[in-house]
PDB file of C-alpha atoms in Angstrom:
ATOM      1  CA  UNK A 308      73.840 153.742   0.341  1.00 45.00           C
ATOM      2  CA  UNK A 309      74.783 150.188   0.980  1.00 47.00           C
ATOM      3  CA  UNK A 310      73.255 147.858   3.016  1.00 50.00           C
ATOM      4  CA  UNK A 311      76.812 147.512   4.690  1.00 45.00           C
ATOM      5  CA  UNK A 312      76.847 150.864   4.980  1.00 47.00           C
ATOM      6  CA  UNK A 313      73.739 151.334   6.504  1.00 52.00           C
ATOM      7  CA  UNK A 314      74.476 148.701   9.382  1.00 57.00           C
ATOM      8  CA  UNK A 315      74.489 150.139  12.801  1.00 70.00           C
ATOM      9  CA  UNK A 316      78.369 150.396  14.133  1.00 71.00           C
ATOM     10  CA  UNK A 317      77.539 148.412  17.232  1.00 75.00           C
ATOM     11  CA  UNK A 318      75.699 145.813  15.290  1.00 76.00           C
ATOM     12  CA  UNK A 319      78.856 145.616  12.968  1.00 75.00           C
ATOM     13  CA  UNK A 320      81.743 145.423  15.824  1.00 78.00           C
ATOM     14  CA  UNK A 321      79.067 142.434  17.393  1.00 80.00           C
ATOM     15  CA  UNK A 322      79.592 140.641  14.161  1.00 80.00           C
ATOM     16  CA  UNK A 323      82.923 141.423  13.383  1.00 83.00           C
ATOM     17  CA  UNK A 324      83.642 139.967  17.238  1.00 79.00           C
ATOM     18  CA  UNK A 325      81.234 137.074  16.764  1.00 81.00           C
ATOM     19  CA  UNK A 326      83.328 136.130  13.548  1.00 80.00           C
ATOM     20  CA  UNK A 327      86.712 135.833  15.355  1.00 78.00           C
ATOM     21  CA  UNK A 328      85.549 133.729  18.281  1.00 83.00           C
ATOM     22  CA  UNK A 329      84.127 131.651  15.626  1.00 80.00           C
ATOM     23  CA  UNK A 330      87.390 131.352  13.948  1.00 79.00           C
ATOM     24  CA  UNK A 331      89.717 130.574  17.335  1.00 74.00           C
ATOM     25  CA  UNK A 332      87.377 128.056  17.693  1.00 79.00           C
ATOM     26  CA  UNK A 333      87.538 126.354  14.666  1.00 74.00           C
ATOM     27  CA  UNK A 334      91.581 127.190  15.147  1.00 70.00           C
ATOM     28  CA  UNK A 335      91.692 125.057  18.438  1.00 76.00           C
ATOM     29  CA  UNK A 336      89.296 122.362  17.439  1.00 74.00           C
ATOM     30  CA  UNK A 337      91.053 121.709  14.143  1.00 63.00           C
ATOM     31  CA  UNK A 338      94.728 122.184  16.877  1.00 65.00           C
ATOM     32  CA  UNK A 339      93.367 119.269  19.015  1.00 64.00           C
ATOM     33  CA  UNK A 340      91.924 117.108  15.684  1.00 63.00           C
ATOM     34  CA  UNK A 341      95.385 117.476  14.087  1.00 59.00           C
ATOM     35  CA  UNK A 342      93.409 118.908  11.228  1.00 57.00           C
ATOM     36  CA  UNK A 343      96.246 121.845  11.797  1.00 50.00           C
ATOM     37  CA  UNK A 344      99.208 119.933  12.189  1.00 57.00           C
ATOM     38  CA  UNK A 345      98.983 117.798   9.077  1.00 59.00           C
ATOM     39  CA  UNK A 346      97.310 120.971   7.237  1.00 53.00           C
ATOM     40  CA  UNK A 347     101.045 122.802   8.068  1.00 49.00           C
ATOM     41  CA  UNK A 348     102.744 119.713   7.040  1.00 54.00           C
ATOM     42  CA  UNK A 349     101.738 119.621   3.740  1.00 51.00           C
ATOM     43  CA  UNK A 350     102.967 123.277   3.305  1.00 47.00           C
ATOM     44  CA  UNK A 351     105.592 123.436   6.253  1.00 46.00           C
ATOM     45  CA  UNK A 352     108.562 121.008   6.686  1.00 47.00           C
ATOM     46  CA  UNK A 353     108.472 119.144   9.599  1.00 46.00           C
ATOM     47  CA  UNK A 354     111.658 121.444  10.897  1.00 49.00           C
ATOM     48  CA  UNK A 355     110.806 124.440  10.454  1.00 44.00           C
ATOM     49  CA  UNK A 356     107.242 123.226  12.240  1.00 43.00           C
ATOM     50  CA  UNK A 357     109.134 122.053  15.311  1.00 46.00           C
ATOM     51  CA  UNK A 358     110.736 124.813  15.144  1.00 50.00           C
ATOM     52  CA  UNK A 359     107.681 126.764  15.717  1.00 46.00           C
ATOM     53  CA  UNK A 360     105.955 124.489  17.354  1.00 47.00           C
ATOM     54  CA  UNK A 361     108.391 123.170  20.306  1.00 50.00           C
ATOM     55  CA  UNK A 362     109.368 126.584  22.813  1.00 50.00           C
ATOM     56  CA  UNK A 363     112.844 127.430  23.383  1.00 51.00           C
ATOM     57  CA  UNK A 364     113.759 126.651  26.497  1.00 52.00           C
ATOM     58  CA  UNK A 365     113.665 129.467  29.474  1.00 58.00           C
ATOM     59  CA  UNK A 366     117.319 129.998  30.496  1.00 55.00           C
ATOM     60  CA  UNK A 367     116.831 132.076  34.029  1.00 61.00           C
ATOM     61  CA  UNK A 368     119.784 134.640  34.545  1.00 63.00           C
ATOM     62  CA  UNK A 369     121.066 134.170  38.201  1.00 60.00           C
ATOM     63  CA  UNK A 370     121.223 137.649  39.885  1.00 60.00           C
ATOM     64  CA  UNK A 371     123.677 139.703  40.384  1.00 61.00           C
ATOM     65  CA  UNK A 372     126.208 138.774  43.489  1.00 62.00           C
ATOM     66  CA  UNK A 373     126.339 141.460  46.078  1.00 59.00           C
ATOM     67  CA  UNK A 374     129.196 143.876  46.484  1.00 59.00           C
ATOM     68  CA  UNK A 375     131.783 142.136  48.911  1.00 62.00           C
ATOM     69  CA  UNK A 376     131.966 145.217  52.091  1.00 59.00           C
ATOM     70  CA  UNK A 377     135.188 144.290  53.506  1.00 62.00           C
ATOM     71  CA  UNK A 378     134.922 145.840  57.593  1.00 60.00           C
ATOM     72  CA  UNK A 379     136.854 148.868  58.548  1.00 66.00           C
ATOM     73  CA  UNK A 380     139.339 148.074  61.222  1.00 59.00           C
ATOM     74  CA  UNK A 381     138.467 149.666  64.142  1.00 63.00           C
ATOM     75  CA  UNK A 382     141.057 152.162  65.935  1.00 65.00           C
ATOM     76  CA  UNK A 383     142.700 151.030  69.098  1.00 66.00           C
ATOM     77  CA  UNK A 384     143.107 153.343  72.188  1.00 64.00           C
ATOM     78  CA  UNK A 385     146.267 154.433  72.691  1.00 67.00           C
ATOM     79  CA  UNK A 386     148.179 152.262  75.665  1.00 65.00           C
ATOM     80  CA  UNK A 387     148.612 154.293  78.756  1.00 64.00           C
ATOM     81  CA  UNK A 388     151.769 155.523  79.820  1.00 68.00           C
ATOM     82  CA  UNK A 389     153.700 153.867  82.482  1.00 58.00           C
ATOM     83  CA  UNK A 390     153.667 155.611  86.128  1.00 61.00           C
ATOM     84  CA  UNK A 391     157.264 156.099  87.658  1.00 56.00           C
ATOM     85  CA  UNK A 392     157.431 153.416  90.813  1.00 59.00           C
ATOM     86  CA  UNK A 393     158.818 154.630  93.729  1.00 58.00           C
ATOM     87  CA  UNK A 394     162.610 153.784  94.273  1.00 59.00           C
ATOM     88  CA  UNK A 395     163.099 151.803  97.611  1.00 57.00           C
ATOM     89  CA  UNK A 396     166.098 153.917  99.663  1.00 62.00           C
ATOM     90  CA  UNK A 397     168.758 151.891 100.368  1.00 60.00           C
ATOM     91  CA  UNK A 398     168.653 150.628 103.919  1.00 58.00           C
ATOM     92  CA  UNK A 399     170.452 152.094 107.062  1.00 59.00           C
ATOM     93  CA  UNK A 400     173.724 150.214 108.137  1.00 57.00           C
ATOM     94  CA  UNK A 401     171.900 150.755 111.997  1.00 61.00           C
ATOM     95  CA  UNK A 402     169.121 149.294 111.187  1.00 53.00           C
ATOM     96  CA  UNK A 403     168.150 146.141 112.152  1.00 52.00           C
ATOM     97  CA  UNK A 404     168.192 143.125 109.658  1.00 54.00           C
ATOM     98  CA  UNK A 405     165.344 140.748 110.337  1.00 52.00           C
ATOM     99  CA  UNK A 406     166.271 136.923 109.900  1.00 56.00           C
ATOM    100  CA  UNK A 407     164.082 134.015 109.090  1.00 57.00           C
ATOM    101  CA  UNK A 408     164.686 131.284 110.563  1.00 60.00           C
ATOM    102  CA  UNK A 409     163.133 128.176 108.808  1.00 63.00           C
ATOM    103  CA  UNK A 410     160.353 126.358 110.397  1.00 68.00           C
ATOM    104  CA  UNK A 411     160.238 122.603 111.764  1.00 68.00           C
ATOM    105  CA  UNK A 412     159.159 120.020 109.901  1.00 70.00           C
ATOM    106  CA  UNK A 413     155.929 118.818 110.613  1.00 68.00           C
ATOM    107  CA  UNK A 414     155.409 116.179 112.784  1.00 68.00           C
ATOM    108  CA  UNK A 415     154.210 112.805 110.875  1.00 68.00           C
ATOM    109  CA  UNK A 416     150.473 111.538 110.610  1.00 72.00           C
ATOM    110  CA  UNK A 417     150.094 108.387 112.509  1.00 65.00           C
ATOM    111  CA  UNK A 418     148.019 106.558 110.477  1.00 67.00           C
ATOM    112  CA  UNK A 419     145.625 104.048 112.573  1.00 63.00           C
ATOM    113  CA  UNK A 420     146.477 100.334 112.231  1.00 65.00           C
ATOM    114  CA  UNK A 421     143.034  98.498 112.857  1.00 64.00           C
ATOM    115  CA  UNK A 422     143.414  96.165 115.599  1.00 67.00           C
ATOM    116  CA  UNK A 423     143.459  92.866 114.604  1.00 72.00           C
ATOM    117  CA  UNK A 424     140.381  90.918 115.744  1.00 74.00           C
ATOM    118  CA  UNK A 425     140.919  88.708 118.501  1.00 76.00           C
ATOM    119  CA  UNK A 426     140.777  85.217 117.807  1.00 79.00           C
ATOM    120  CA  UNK A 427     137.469  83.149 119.088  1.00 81.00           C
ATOM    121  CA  UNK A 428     137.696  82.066 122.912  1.00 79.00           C
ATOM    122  CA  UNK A 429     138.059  78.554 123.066  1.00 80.00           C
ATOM    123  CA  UNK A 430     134.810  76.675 124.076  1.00 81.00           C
ATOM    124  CA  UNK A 431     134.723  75.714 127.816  1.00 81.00           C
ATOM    125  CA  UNK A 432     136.451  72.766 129.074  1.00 81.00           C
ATOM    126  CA  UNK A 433     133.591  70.169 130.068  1.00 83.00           C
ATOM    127  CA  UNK A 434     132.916  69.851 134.375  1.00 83.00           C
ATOM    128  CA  UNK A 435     134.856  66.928 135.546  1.00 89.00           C
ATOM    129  CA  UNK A 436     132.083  64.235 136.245  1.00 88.00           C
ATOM    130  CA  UNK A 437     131.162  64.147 139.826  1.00 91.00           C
ATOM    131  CA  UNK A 438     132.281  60.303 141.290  1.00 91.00           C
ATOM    132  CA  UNK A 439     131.675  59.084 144.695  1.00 90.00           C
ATOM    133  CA  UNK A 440     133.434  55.932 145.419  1.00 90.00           C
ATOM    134  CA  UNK A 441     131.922  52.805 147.094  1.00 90.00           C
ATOM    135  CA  UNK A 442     131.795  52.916 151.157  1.00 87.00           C
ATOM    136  CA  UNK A 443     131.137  50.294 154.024  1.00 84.00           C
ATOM    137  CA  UNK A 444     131.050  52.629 156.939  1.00 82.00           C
ATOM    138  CA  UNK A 445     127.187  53.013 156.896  1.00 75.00           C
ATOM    139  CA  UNK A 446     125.103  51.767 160.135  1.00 78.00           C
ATOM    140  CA  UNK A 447     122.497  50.287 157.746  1.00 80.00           C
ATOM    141  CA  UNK A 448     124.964  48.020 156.355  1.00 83.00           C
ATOM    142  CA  UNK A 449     125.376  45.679 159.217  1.00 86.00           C
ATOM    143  CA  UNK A 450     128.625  44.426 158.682  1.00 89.00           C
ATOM    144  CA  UNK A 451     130.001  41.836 160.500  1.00 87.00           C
ATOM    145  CA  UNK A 452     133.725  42.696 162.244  1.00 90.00           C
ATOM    146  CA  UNK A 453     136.193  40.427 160.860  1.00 92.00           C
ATOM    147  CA  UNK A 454     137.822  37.406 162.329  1.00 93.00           C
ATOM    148  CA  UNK A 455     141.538  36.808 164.113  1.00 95.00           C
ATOM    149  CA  UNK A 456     142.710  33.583 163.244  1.00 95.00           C
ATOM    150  CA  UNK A 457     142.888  31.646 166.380  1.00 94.00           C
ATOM    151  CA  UNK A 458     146.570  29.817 165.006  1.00 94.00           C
ATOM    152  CA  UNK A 459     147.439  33.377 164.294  1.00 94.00           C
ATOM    153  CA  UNK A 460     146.632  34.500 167.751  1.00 92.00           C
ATOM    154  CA  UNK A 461     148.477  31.229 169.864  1.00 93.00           C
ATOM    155  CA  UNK A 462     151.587  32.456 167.309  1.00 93.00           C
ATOM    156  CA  UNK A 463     151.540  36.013 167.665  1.00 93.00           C
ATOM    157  CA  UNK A 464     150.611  36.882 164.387  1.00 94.00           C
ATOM    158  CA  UNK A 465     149.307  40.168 163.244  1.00 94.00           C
ATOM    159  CA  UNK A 466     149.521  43.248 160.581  1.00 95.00           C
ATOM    160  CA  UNK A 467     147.344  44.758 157.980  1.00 96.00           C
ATOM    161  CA  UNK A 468     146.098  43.523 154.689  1.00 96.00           C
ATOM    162  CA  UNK A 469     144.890  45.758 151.993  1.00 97.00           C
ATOM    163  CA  UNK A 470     142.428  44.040 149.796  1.00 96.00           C
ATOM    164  CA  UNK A 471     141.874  45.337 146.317  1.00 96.00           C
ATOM    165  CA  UNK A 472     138.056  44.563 145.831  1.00 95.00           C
ATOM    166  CA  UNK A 473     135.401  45.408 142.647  1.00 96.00           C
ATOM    167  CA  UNK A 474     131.899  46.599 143.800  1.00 94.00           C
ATOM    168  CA  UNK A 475     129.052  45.894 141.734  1.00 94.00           C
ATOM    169  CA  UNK A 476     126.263  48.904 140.829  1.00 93.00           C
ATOM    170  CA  UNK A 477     124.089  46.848 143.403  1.00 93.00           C
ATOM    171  CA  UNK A 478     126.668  47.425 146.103  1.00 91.00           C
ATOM    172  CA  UNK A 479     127.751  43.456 146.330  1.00 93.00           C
ATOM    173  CA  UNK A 480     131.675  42.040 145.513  1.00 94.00           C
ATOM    174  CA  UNK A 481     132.266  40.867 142.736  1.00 93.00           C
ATOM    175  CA  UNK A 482     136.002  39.784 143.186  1.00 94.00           C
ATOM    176  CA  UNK A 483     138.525  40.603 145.444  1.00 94.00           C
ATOM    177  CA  UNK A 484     142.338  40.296 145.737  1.00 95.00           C
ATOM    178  CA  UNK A 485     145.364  41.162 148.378  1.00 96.00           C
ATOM    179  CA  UNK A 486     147.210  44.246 147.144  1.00 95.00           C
ATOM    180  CA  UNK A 487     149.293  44.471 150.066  1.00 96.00           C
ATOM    181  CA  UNK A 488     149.800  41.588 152.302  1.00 95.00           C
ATOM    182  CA  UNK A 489     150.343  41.649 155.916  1.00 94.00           C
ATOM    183  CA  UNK A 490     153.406  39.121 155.680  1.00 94.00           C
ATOM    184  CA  UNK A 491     150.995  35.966 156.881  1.00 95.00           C
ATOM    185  CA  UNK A 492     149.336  33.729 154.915  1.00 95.00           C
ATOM    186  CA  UNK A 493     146.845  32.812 157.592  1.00 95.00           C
ATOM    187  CA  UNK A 494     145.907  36.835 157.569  1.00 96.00           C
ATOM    188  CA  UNK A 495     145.639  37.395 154.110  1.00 96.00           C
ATOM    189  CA  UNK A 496     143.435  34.318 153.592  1.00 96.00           C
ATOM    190  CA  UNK A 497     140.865  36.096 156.687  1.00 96.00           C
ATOM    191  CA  UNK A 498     141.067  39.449 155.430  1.00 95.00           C
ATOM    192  CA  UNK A 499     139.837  38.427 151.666  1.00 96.00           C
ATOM    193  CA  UNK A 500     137.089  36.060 153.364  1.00 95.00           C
ATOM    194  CA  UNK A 501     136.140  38.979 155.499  1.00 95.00           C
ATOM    195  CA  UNK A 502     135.696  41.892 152.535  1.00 94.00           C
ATOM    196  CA  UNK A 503     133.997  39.441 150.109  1.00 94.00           C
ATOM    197  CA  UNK A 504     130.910  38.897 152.920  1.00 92.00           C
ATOM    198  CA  UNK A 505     130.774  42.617 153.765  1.00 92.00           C
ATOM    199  CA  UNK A 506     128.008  45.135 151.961  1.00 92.00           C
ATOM    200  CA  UNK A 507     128.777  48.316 150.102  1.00 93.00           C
ATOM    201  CA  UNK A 508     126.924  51.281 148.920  1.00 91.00           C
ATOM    202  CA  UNK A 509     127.947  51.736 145.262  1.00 91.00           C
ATOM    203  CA  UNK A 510     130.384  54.220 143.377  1.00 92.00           C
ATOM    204  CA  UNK A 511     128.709  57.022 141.354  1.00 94.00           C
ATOM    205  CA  UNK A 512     129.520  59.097 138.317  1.00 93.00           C
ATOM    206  CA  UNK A 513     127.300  62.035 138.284  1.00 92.00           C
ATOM    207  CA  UNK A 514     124.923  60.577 140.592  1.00 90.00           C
ATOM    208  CA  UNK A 515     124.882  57.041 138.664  1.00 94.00           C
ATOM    209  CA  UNK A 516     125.658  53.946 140.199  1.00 94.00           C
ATOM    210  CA  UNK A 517     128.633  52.078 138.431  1.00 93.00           C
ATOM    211  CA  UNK A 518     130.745  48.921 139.257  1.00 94.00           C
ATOM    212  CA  UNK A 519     134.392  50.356 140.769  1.00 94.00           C
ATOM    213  CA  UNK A 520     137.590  48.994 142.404  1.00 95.00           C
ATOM    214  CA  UNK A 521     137.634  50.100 146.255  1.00 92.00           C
ATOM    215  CA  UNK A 522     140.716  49.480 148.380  1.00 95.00           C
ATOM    216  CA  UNK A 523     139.586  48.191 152.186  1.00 93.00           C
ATOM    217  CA  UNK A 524     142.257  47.839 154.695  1.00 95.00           C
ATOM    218  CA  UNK A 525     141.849  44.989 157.418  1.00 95.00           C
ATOM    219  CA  UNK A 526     143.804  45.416 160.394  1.00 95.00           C
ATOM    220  CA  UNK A 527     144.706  42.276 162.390  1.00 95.00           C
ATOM    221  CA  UNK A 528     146.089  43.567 165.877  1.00 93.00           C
ATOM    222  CA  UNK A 529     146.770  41.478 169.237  1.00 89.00           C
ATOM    223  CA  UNK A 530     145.323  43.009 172.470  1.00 80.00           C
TER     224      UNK A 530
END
């Protein structure tokens, strides 16, 4: 018997196992040297090794559509049949016919008109200033009565003078002149001699003392 023969079977697949890893190995290593590549292109063309080499390309097969289920049309109840309205019976020649008589028109909105705003009251008219005017009929005045003209007396003269006189805010005249004469010289001369030496309590305007024009009568008059 041979010494082949004689090997254990398990012994033998472990070899025969061991010896084709070995030689994938070697495959891949000389694969990734290019030992392989330039070993097949000495015998191989370079087609034909592309050919083998390169992979076809994977063309995917799109799946089959679906069957298109077109719907069923769906059955319709029958429409009911119409009911038989009543017929109206015709009306009675006695009976009474109602009219309608048509109704007013409505009455129209007022519409409100604002009321204009009154205009502003005016602003109040000032007081009228308060004025006193000058006076020579008080006792603490002193004045002298005037005097007759003794000519005018022997003659028969007489009458009244009025005497238009300015009195000063101290109450003394300042000038004096006859606004109305008596007819006599003699008369009108006494009369403005006679106002012009008299005192006067001053004119006021609210309580103020101010220079005014005063008329004073003189009345010449034989007894």
């Amino acid at each position: 018997m041979t010494r082949a023969a004689s090997m254990n079977p398990a012994r033998r697949n472990a070899l025969i196992a061991s010896g084709v890893l070995v030689f994938h190995a070697a495959a891949l290593w000389a694969l990734n040297s290019g030992l392989l590549r330039r070993a097949v292109e000495i015998v191989v063309p370079v087609e034909v090794l592309s050919e083998i080499i390169t992979p076809a390309p994977k063309v995917e097969t799109p799946p089959p559509a679906a069957p298109k289920v077109e719907p069923t049309p769906k059955k319709l109840p029958p429409p009911p049949r119409p009911e038989a309205l009543p017929v109206p019976a015709p009306p009675s020649p006695n009976a009474p016919v109602a009219t309608t008589l048509p109704q007013p028109p409505a009455p129209p909105i007022a519409t409100p008109v604002a009321a204009e705003p009154s205009p502003p009251a005016p602003p109040a008219a000032p007081a009228p200033p308060k004025i006193e005017l000058p006076s020579s009929d008080a006792t603490y005045l002193q004045n002298p009565s005037p005097v007759y003209p003794p000519v005018s007396k022997r003659m028969g003269e007489q009458g009244k003078v009025v005497v238009r006189v300015l009195i000063g805010a101290d109450g003394l005249p300042q000038r004096a002149e006859v606004k109305v004469s008596s007819g006599f010289d003699r008369l009108d001369r006494a009369a403005l001699d006679y106002i012009l030496k008299c005192r006067y309590r001053a004119g006021t305007v609210n309580g103020v003392p101010q220079a005014m024009w005063k008329d004073a009568p003189v009345n010449f008059v034989l007894e």
